[in-house]
Tab-separated table of N, CA and C and ligand atoms in Angstrom:
chain	number	residue	atom	x	y	z
A	1	MET	N	29.353	7.245	41.428
A	1	MET	CA	28.347	8.264	41.104
A	1	MET	C	28.226	8.439	39.585
A	2	GLN	N	27.010	8.466	39.109
A	2	GLN	CA	26.808	8.581	37.673
A	2	GLN	C	26.974	10.013	37.210
A	3	ASP	N	27.571	10.166	36.081
A	3	ASP	CA	27.702	11.523	35.568
A	3	ASP	C	26.422	11.930	34.832
A	4	TYR	N	26.333	13.204	34.622
A	4	TYR	CA	25.122	13.774	34.038
A	4	TYR	C	24.825	13.189	32.658
A	5	GLU	N	25.880	13.016	31.849
A	5	GLU	CA	25.691	12.501	30.491
A	5	GLU	C	24.992	11.138	30.469
A	6	SER	N	25.438	10.241	31.326
A	6	SER	CA	24.851	8.907	31.273
A	6	SER	C	23.429	8.901	31.842
A	7	LEU	N	23.177	9.812	32.776
A	7	LEU	CA	21.793	9.952	33.261
A	7	LEU	C	20.894	10.407	32.112
A	8	LEU	N	21.403	11.373	31.372
A	8	LEU	CA	20.641	11.926	30.261
A	8	LEU	C	20.390	10.837	29.217
A	9	LYS	N	21.409	10.040	28.958
A	9	LYS	CA	21.282	8.986	27.968
A	9	LYS	C	20.225	7.970	28.411
A	10	ARG	N	20.254	7.632	29.706
A	10	ARG	CA	19.294	6.656	30.190
A	10	ARG	C	17.864	7.202	30.087
A	11	ALA	N	17.708	8.500	30.373
A	11	ALA	CA	16.383	9.124	30.261
A	11	ALA	C	15.890	9.046	28.822
A	12	ARG	N	16.808	9.287	27.893
A	12	ARG	CA	16.432	9.239	26.480
A	12	ARG	C	16.062	7.825	26.061
A	13	ASP	N	16.830	6.861	26.543
A	13	ASP	CA	16.572	5.471	26.173
A	13	ASP	C	15.211	4.990	26.661
A	14	ASN	N	14.737	5.617	27.731
A	14	ASN	CA	13.462	5.186	28.288
A	14	ASN	C	12.241	5.814	27.606
A	15	LEU	N	12.499	6.728	26.684
A	15	LEU	CA	11.372	7.347	25.987
A	15	LEU	C	10.661	6.301	25.143
A	16	PRO	N	9.344	6.329	25.136
A	16	PRO	CA	8.629	5.407	24.250
A	16	PRO	C	8.944	5.696	22.785
A	17	ASP	N	8.896	4.648	21.994
A	17	ASP	CA	9.261	4.769	20.585
A	17	ASP	C	8.417	5.765	19.805
A	18	ASN	N	7.148	5.834	20.157
A	18	ASN	CA	6.257	6.607	19.289
A	18	ASN	C	6.472	8.121	19.341
A	19	ILE	N	7.327	8.600	20.239
A	19	ILE	CA	7.622	10.029	20.168
A	19	ILE	C	9.051	10.300	19.692
A	20	SER	N	9.742	9.266	19.255
A	20	SER	CA	11.088	9.523	18.750
A	20	SER	C	11.013	10.246	17.409
A	21	GLU	N	12.048	10.971	17.141
A	21	GLU	CA	12.040	11.934	16.044
A	21	GLU	C	11.795	11.304	14.666
A	22	HIS	N	12.364	10.126	14.413
A	22	HIS	CA	12.318	9.595	13.063
A	22	HIS	C	10.906	9.214	12.625
A	23	GLN	N	9.987	9.115	13.560
A	23	GLN	CA	8.637	8.722	13.162
A	23	GLN	C	7.745	9.913	12.826
A	24	ARG	N	8.245	11.103	13.089
A	24	ARG	CA	7.409	12.257	12.796
A	24	ARG	C	7.326	12.505	11.301
A	25	PHE	N	6.133	12.785	10.857
A	25	PHE	CA	5.882	13.032	9.441
A	25	PHE	C	6.354	14.433	9.077
A	26	GLN	N	7.175	14.521	8.048
A	26	GLN	CA	7.702	15.815	7.636
A	26	GLN	C	7.280	16.141	6.208
A	27	ILE	N	6.611	17.252	6.040
A	27	ILE	CA	6.319	17.736	4.699
A	27	ILE	C	7.570	18.471	4.214
A	28	PRO	N	8.000	18.216	2.976
A	28	PRO	CA	9.156	18.974	2.488
A	28	PRO	C	8.876	20.479	2.522
A	29	GLU	N	9.849	21.258	2.935
A	29	GLU	CA	9.699	22.713	2.891
A	29	GLU	C	9.510	23.142	1.444
A	30	PRO	N	8.493	23.961	1.164
A	30	PRO	CA	8.370	24.452	-0.213
A	30	PRO	C	9.635	25.223	-0.618
A	31	ASP	N	10.181	24.838	-1.756
A	31	ASP	CA	11.385	25.482	-2.274
A	31	ASP	C	10.934	26.599	-3.213
A	32	VAL	N	10.833	27.798	-2.658
A	32	VAL	CA	10.202	28.907	-3.367
A	32	VAL	C	11.254	29.858	-3.941
A	33	ILE	N	11.101	30.171	-5.217
A	33	ILE	CA	11.938	31.208	-5.814
A	33	ILE	C	11.035	32.212	-6.530
A	34	TYR	N	11.593	33.394	-6.785
A	34	TYR	CA	10.825	34.434	-7.453
A	34	TYR	C	11.497	34.792	-8.768
A	35	GLU	N	10.669	34.879	-9.800
A	35	GLU	CA	11.176	35.334	-11.095
A	35	GLU	C	10.279	36.457	-11.565
A	36	GLY	N	10.811	37.672	-11.528
A	36	GLY	CA	9.990	38.815	-11.887
A	36	GLY	C	8.764	38.862	-10.996
A	37	LYS	N	7.594	38.829	-11.597
A	37	LYS	CA	6.368	38.872	-10.802
A	37	LYS	C	5.751	37.494	-10.607
A	38	LEU	N	6.562	36.473	-10.786
A	38	LEU	CA	6.060	35.115	-10.612
A	38	LEU	C	6.669	34.475	-9.367
A	39	THR	N	5.897	33.592	-8.764
A	39	THR	CA	6.380	32.819	-7.621
A	39	THR	C	6.405	31.358	-8.026
A	40	ILE	N	7.530	30.704	-7.811
A	40	ILE	CA	7.695	29.326	-8.272
A	40	ILE	C	8.015	28.399	-7.100
A	41	ILE	N	7.246	27.325	-6.989
A	41	ILE	CA	7.600	26.270	-6.032
A	41	ILE	C	8.325	25.197	-6.823
A	42	ARG	N	9.604	25.041	-6.558
A	42	ARG	CA	10.400	24.139	-7.390
A	42	ARG	C	10.208	22.666	-7.042
A	43	ASN	N	9.781	22.393	-5.805
A	43	ASN	CA	9.640	20.979	-5.404
A	43	ASN	C	8.174	20.595	-5.199
A	44	PHE	N	7.305	21.176	-6.005
A	44	PHE	CA	5.871	20.943	-5.813
A	44	PHE	C	5.504	19.460	-5.946
A	45	GLN	N	6.063	18.818	-6.978
A	45	GLN	CA	5.769	17.402	-7.180
A	45	GLN	C	6.209	16.557	-5.983
A	46	GLU	N	7.358	16.908	-5.438
A	46	GLU	CA	7.892	16.182	-4.284
A	46	GLU	C	6.947	16.325	-3.074
A	47	ILE	N	6.415	17.519	-2.890
A	47	ILE	CA	5.471	17.747	-1.787
A	47	ILE	C	4.232	16.868	-1.990
A	48	CYS	N	3.712	16.832	-3.225
A	48	CYS	CA	2.534	16.014	-3.522
A	48	CYS	C	2.831	14.533	-3.319
A	49	ASP	N	4.028	14.112	-3.734
A	49	ASP	CA	4.405	12.708	-3.555
A	49	ASP	C	4.439	12.342	-2.077
A	50	THR	N	5.011	13.228	-1.265
A	50	THR	CA	5.101	12.969	0.167
A	50	THR	C	3.718	12.876	0.790
A	51	LEU	N	2.808	13.733	0.316
A	51	LEU	CA	1.452	13.746	0.859
A	51	LEU	C	0.575	12.667	0.221
A	52	SER	N	1.070	12.016	-0.846
A	52	SER	CA	0.297	11.044	-1.623
A	52	SER	C	-1.023	11.636	-2.112
A	53	ARG	N	-0.930	12.828	-2.638
A	53	ARG	CA	-2.123	13.459	-3.194
A	53	ARG	C	-1.821	13.927	-4.610
A	54	LYS	N	-2.894	14.020	-5.411
A	54	LYS	CA	-2.728	14.473	-6.782
A	54	LYS	C	-2.298	15.943	-6.802
A	55	PRO	N	-1.320	16.259	-7.645
A	55	PRO	CA	-0.874	17.657	-7.732
A	55	PRO	C	-2.020	18.619	-8.035
A	56	GLU	N	-2.955	18.202	-8.882
A	56	GLU	CA	-4.068	19.091	-9.256
A	56	GLU	C	-4.911	19.454	-8.029
A	57	HIS	N	-5.009	18.512	-7.104
A	57	HIS	CA	-5.841	18.741	-5.928
A	57	HIS	C	-5.202	19.774	-5.006
A	58	LEU	N	-3.919	19.585	-4.719
A	58	LEU	CA	-3.208	20.549	-3.880
A	58	LEU	C	-3.135	21.910	-4.570
A	59	LEU	N	-2.884	21.873	-5.875
A	59	LEU	CA	-2.793	23.137	-6.608
A	59	LEU	C	-4.117	23.895	-6.548
A	60	GLY	N	-5.214	23.184	-6.746
A	60	GLY	CA	-6.529	23.814	-6.680
A	60	GLY	C	-6.770	24.464	-5.335
A	61	TYR	N	-6.361	23.770	-4.286
A	61	TYR	CA	-6.523	24.297	-2.931
A	61	TYR	C	-5.696	25.568	-2.743
A	62	LEU	N	-4.441	25.503	-3.170
A	62	LEU	CA	-3.554	26.658	-2.985
A	62	LEU	C	-4.037	27.866	-3.772
A	63	LEU	N	-4.495	27.637	-4.998
A	63	LEU	CA	-4.958	28.756	-5.823
A	63	LEU	C	-6.130	29.450	-5.156
A	64	LYS	N	-7.036	28.640	-4.610
A	64	LYS	CA	-8.216	29.202	-3.966
A	64	LYS	C	-7.821	29.965	-2.686
A	65	GLU	N	-6.979	29.330	-1.879
A	65	GLU	CA	-6.621	29.923	-0.593
A	65	GLU	C	-5.705	31.139	-0.740
A	66	LEU	N	-4.846	31.092	-1.734
A	66	LEU	CA	-3.918	32.199	-1.926
A	66	LEU	C	-4.533	33.291	-2.799
A	67	GLY	N	-5.653	32.969	-3.419
A	67	GLY	CA	-6.344	33.952	-4.243
A	67	GLY	C	-5.526	34.395	-5.444
A	68	THR	N	-4.887	33.434	-6.088
A	68	THR	CA	-4.093	33.794	-7.254
A	68	THR	C	-4.302	32.775	-8.362
A	69	GLY	N	-3.718	33.028	-9.513
A	69	GLY	CA	-3.757	32.075	-10.606
A	69	GLY	C	-2.418	31.368	-10.708
A	70	GLY	N	-2.425	30.248	-11.391
A	70	GLY	CA	-1.150	29.551	-11.553
A	70	GLY	C	-1.346	28.214	-12.210
A	71	ASN	N	-0.246	27.578	-12.573
A	71	ASN	CA	-0.338	26.260	-13.198
A	71	ASN	C	0.946	25.474	-12.973
A	72	MET	N	0.836	24.177	-13.210
A	72	MET	CA	2.009	23.328	-13.079
A	72	MET	C	2.827	23.373	-14.342
A	73	GLU	N	4.130	23.267	-14.151
A	73	GLU	CA	5.022	23.178	-15.294
A	73	GLU	C	6.073	22.144	-14.927
A	74	GLY	N	5.902	20.936	-15.425
A	74	GLY	CA	6.788	19.850	-15.009
A	74	GLY	C	6.562	19.540	-13.541
A	75	ARG	N	7.642	19.581	-12.767
A	75	ARG	CA	7.543	19.279	-11.341
A	75	ARG	C	7.314	20.533	-10.519
A	76	ARG	N	7.223	21.669	-11.194
A	76	ARG	CA	7.109	22.933	-10.482
A	76	ARG	C	5.692	23.491	-10.601
A	77	VAL	N	5.427	24.482	-9.728
A	77	VAL	CA	4.200	25.233	-9.880
A	77	VAL	C	4.568	26.700	-9.989
A	78	ILE	N	3.888	27.388	-10.864
A	78	ILE	CA	4.163	28.804	-11.058
A	78	ILE	C	2.906	29.599	-10.725
A	79	PHE	N	3.020	30.481	-9.732
A	79	PHE	CA	1.912	31.354	-9.355
A	79	PHE	C	2.112	32.724	-9.969
A	80	LYS	N	1.006	33.340	-10.306
A	80	LYS	CA	1.066	34.738	-10.729
A	80	LYS	C	1.194	35.609	-9.482
A	81	GLY	N	2.082	36.548	-9.549
A	81	GLY	CA	2.266	37.460	-8.417
A	81	GLY	C	3.302	36.935	-7.448
A	82	ARG	N	3.730	37.824	-6.549
A	82	ARG	CA	4.712	37.429	-5.538
A	82	ARG	C	3.994	37.048	-4.264
A	83	ILE	N	4.191	35.808	-3.870
A	83	ILE	CA	3.506	35.303	-2.686
A	83	ILE	C	4.549	34.932	-1.648
A	84	MET	N	4.384	35.446	-0.448
A	84	MET	CA	5.372	35.185	0.590
A	84	MET	C	5.495	33.696	0.874
A	85	GLU	N	6.732	33.275	1.030
A	85	GLU	CA	7.034	31.868	1.272
A	85	GLU	C	6.279	31.334	2.497
A	86	SER	N	6.197	32.163	3.541
A	86	SER	CA	5.532	31.707	4.772
A	86	SER	C	4.049	31.442	4.534
A	87	ARG	N	3.433	32.230	3.667
A	87	ARG	CA	2.015	32.008	3.350
A	87	ARG	C	1.835	30.668	2.641
A	88	ILE	N	2.732	30.384	1.713
A	88	ILE	CA	2.655	29.113	0.984
A	88	ILE	C	2.840	27.945	1.949
A	89	ARG	N	3.846	28.078	2.816
A	89	ARG	CA	4.140	27.004	3.765
A	89	ARG	C	2.930	26.753	4.669
A	90	ASN	N	2.339	27.838	5.162
A	90	ASN	CA	1.166	27.696	6.035
A	90	ASN	C	0.015	26.993	5.325
A	91	ARG	N	-0.191	27.352	4.062
A	91	ARG	CA	-1.308	26.753	3.319
A	91	ARG	C	-1.059	25.273	3.027
A	92	VAL	N	0.181	24.930	2.751
A	92	VAL	CA	0.499	23.524	2.500
A	92	VAL	C	0.259	22.711	3.774
A	93	GLU	N	0.666	23.272	4.921
A	93	GLU	CA	0.450	22.576	6.191
A	93	GLU	C	-1.039	22.437	6.489
A	94	GLU	N	-1.772	23.501	6.167
A	94	GLU	CA	-3.208	23.484	6.375
A	94	GLU	C	-3.866	22.397	5.515
A	95	TYR	N	-3.428	22.327	4.278
A	95	TYR	CA	-3.939	21.290	3.368
A	95	TYR	C	-3.689	19.901	3.951
A	96	ALA	N	-2.457	19.697	4.430
A	96	ALA	CA	-2.109	18.384	4.994
A	96	ALA	C	-3.001	18.062	6.183
A	97	ASN	N	-3.251	19.052	7.021
A	97	ASN	CA	-4.093	18.809	8.193
A	97	ASN	C	-5.532	18.487	7.812
A	98	ILE	N	-6.012	19.103	6.744
A	98	ILE	CA	-7.392	18.867	6.325
A	98	ILE	C	-7.522	17.556	5.546
A	99	TYR	N	-6.629	17.352	4.581
A	99	TYR	CA	-6.823	16.272	3.612
A	99	TYR	C	-5.918	15.061	3.790
A	100	VAL	N	-4.916	15.153	4.654
A	100	VAL	CA	-3.934	14.062	4.689
A	100	VAL	C	-3.734	13.444	6.077
A	101	ILE	N	-3.521	14.261	7.090
A	101	ILE	CA	-3.123	13.718	8.386
A	101	ILE	C	-4.313	13.115	9.125
A	102	CYS	N	-4.132	11.893	9.628
A	102	CYS	CA	-5.165	11.262	10.443
A	102	CYS	C	-5.265	11.995	11.773
A	103	SER	N	-6.472	12.349	12.164
A	103	SER	CA	-6.620	13.112	13.405
A	103	SER	C	-6.450	12.217	14.632
A	104	GLU	N	-6.510	10.905	14.444
A	104	GLU	CA	-6.345	9.984	15.572
A	104	GLU	C	-4.875	9.686	15.843
A	105	CYS	N	-4.174	9.215	14.811
A	105	CYS	CA	-2.798	8.753	15.040
A	105	CYS	C	-1.753	9.686	14.438
A	106	LYS	N	-2.203	10.766	13.789
A	106	LYS	CA	-1.312	11.793	13.227
A	106	LYS	C	-0.405	11.279	12.121
A	107	ARG	N	-0.779	10.153	11.520
A	107	ARG	CA	0.020	9.641	10.415
A	107	ARG	C	-0.574	10.074	9.083
A	108	PRO	N	0.260	10.053	8.053
A	108	PRO	CA	-0.223	10.483	6.742
A	108	PRO	C	-0.690	9.332	5.846
A	109	ASP	N	-0.796	8.134	6.414
A	109	ASP	CA	-1.142	6.966	5.591
A	109	ASP	C	-2.649	6.895	5.383
A	110	THR	N	-3.170	7.844	4.644
A	110	THR	CA	-4.614	7.958	4.507
A	110	THR	C	-5.011	8.010	3.044
A	111	SER	N	-6.286	7.789	2.798
A	111	SER	CA	-6.808	7.986	1.453
A	111	SER	C	-8.157	8.671	1.559
A	112	LEU	N	-8.553	9.288	0.449
A	112	LEU	CA	-9.829	9.989	0.417
A	112	LEU	C	-10.861	9.129	-0.286
A	113	ALA	N	-12.055	9.117	0.258
A	113	ALA	CA	-13.143	8.389	-0.389
A	113	ALA	C	-14.395	9.245	-0.294
A	114	ARG	N	-15.273	9.052	-1.260
A	114	ARG	CA	-16.486	9.843	-1.249
A	114	ARG	C	-17.650	8.990	-0.753
A	115	ASP	N	-18.402	9.544	0.186
A	115	ASP	CA	-19.584	8.860	0.691
A	115	ASP	C	-20.763	9.788	0.435
A	116	GLY	N	-21.445	9.550	-0.679
A	116	GLY	CA	-22.489	10.483	-1.070
A	116	GLY	C	-21.866	11.836	-1.369
A	117	ARG	N	-22.272	12.852	-0.613
A	117	ARG	CA	-21.719	14.187	-0.844
A	117	ARG	C	-20.585	14.502	0.119
A	118	THR	N	-20.273	13.539	0.971
A	118	THR	CA	-19.250	13.791	1.987
A	118	THR	C	-17.926	13.156	1.585
A	119	LEU	N	-16.865	13.904	1.768
A	119	LEU	CA	-15.531	13.381	1.526
A	119	LEU	C	-15.007	12.812	2.843
A	120	ILE	N	-14.548	11.558	2.779
A	120	ILE	CA	-14.107	10.882	3.997
A	120	ILE	C	-12.608	10.623	3.920
A	121	LEU	N	-11.926	10.916	5.004
A	121	LEU	CA	-10.503	10.608	5.103
A	121	LEU	C	-10.351	9.301	5.872
A	122	LYS	N	-9.806	8.304	5.196
A	122	LYS	CA	-9.641	6.997	5.831
A	122	LYS	C	-8.174	6.747	6.123
A	123	CYS	N	-7.908	6.267	7.336
A	123	CYS	CA	-6.532	6.015	7.736
A	123	CYS	C	-6.236	4.520	7.627
A	124	SER	N	-5.183	4.185	6.896
A	124	SER	CA	-4.845	2.772	6.770
A	124	SER	C	-3.921	2.315	7.897
A	125	ALA	N	-3.405	3.257	8.673
A	125	ALA	CA	-2.532	2.888	9.793
A	125	ALA	C	-3.344	2.451	11.005
A	126	CYS	N	-4.385	3.212	11.356
A	126	CYS	CA	-5.130	2.890	12.575
A	126	CYS	C	-6.591	2.559	12.299
A	127	GLY	N	-7.043	2.740	11.057
A	127	GLY	CA	-8.408	2.382	10.709
A	127	GLY	C	-9.444	3.467	10.974
A	128	ALA	N	-9.001	4.602	11.512
A	128	ALA	CA	-9.944	5.681	11.793
A	128	ALA	C	-10.412	6.330	10.491
A	129	HIS	N	-11.619	6.868	10.522
A	129	HIS	CA	-12.037	7.698	9.397
A	129	HIS	C	-12.873	8.850	9.897
A	130	ARG	N	-12.797	9.941	9.175
A	130	ARG	CA	-13.528	11.142	9.573
A	130	ARG	C	-13.914	11.904	8.322
A	131	PRO	N	-15.001	12.673	8.400
A	131	PRO	CA	-15.325	13.531	7.262
A	131	PRO	C	-14.270	14.631	7.129
A	132	VAL	N	-13.966	14.997	5.908
A	132	VAL	CA	-13.049	16.105	5.681
A	132	VAL	C	-13.786	17.410	5.946
A	133	ARG	N	-13.246	18.181	6.850
A	133	ARG	CA	-13.875	19.455	7.168
A	133	ARG	C	-13.252	20.554	6.315
A	134	VAL	N	-13.974	20.962	5.326
A	134	VAL	CA	-13.495	22.051	4.489
A	134	VAL	C	-14.175	23.322	4.965
A	135	HIS	N	-13.340	24.246	5.435
A	135	HIS	CA	-13.954	25.480	5.925
A	135	HIS	C	-14.466	26.293	4.759
A	136	LYS	N	-15.499	27.051	5.030
A	136	LYS	CA	-16.104	27.847	3.968
A	136	LYS	C	-15.205	29.008	3.603
A	137	ALA	N	-14.994	29.169	2.322
A	137	ALA	CA	-14.178	30.287	1.863
A	137	ALA	C	-14.886	31.586	2.167
A	138	THR	N	-14.129	32.545	2.715
A	138	THR	CA	-14.745	33.815	3.066
A	138	THR	C	-14.508	34.860	1.989
A	139	SER	N	-13.607	34.566	1.073
A	139	SER	CA	-13.372	35.566	0.039
A	139	SER	C	-13.384	34.892	-1.332
B	1	LIG	ZN1	-4.833	6.902	11.943
């Protein structure tokens, strides 16, 4: 009679490769610290590198969405005001979903191209492309 452990192992071994953990795309957690009335993301450059996007582009998005001012300083970004870490994390994930992740294969191996007035997200992993849907700012 087989024991539970080996049954479990066999079930795991039968999982298809594409849902195994190591293939999931992970955005680095924003490393946020506060100094007085400033909010600092210490690993901003690393986040941009992982997403393969220009820091200025992500920064522009965050400033608009968070409704604050700020600038890069070396590998860090400094925002004016205290911004909750969870808000920053949510916005970074939102950015990735809009500008980076392929909606077909969920991989980040994409690039942006302009087609007339439309920004197109092209996936080099599966060949899919879609227009970038930028929601209208309400504030
Ligand atoms: Zn794709």
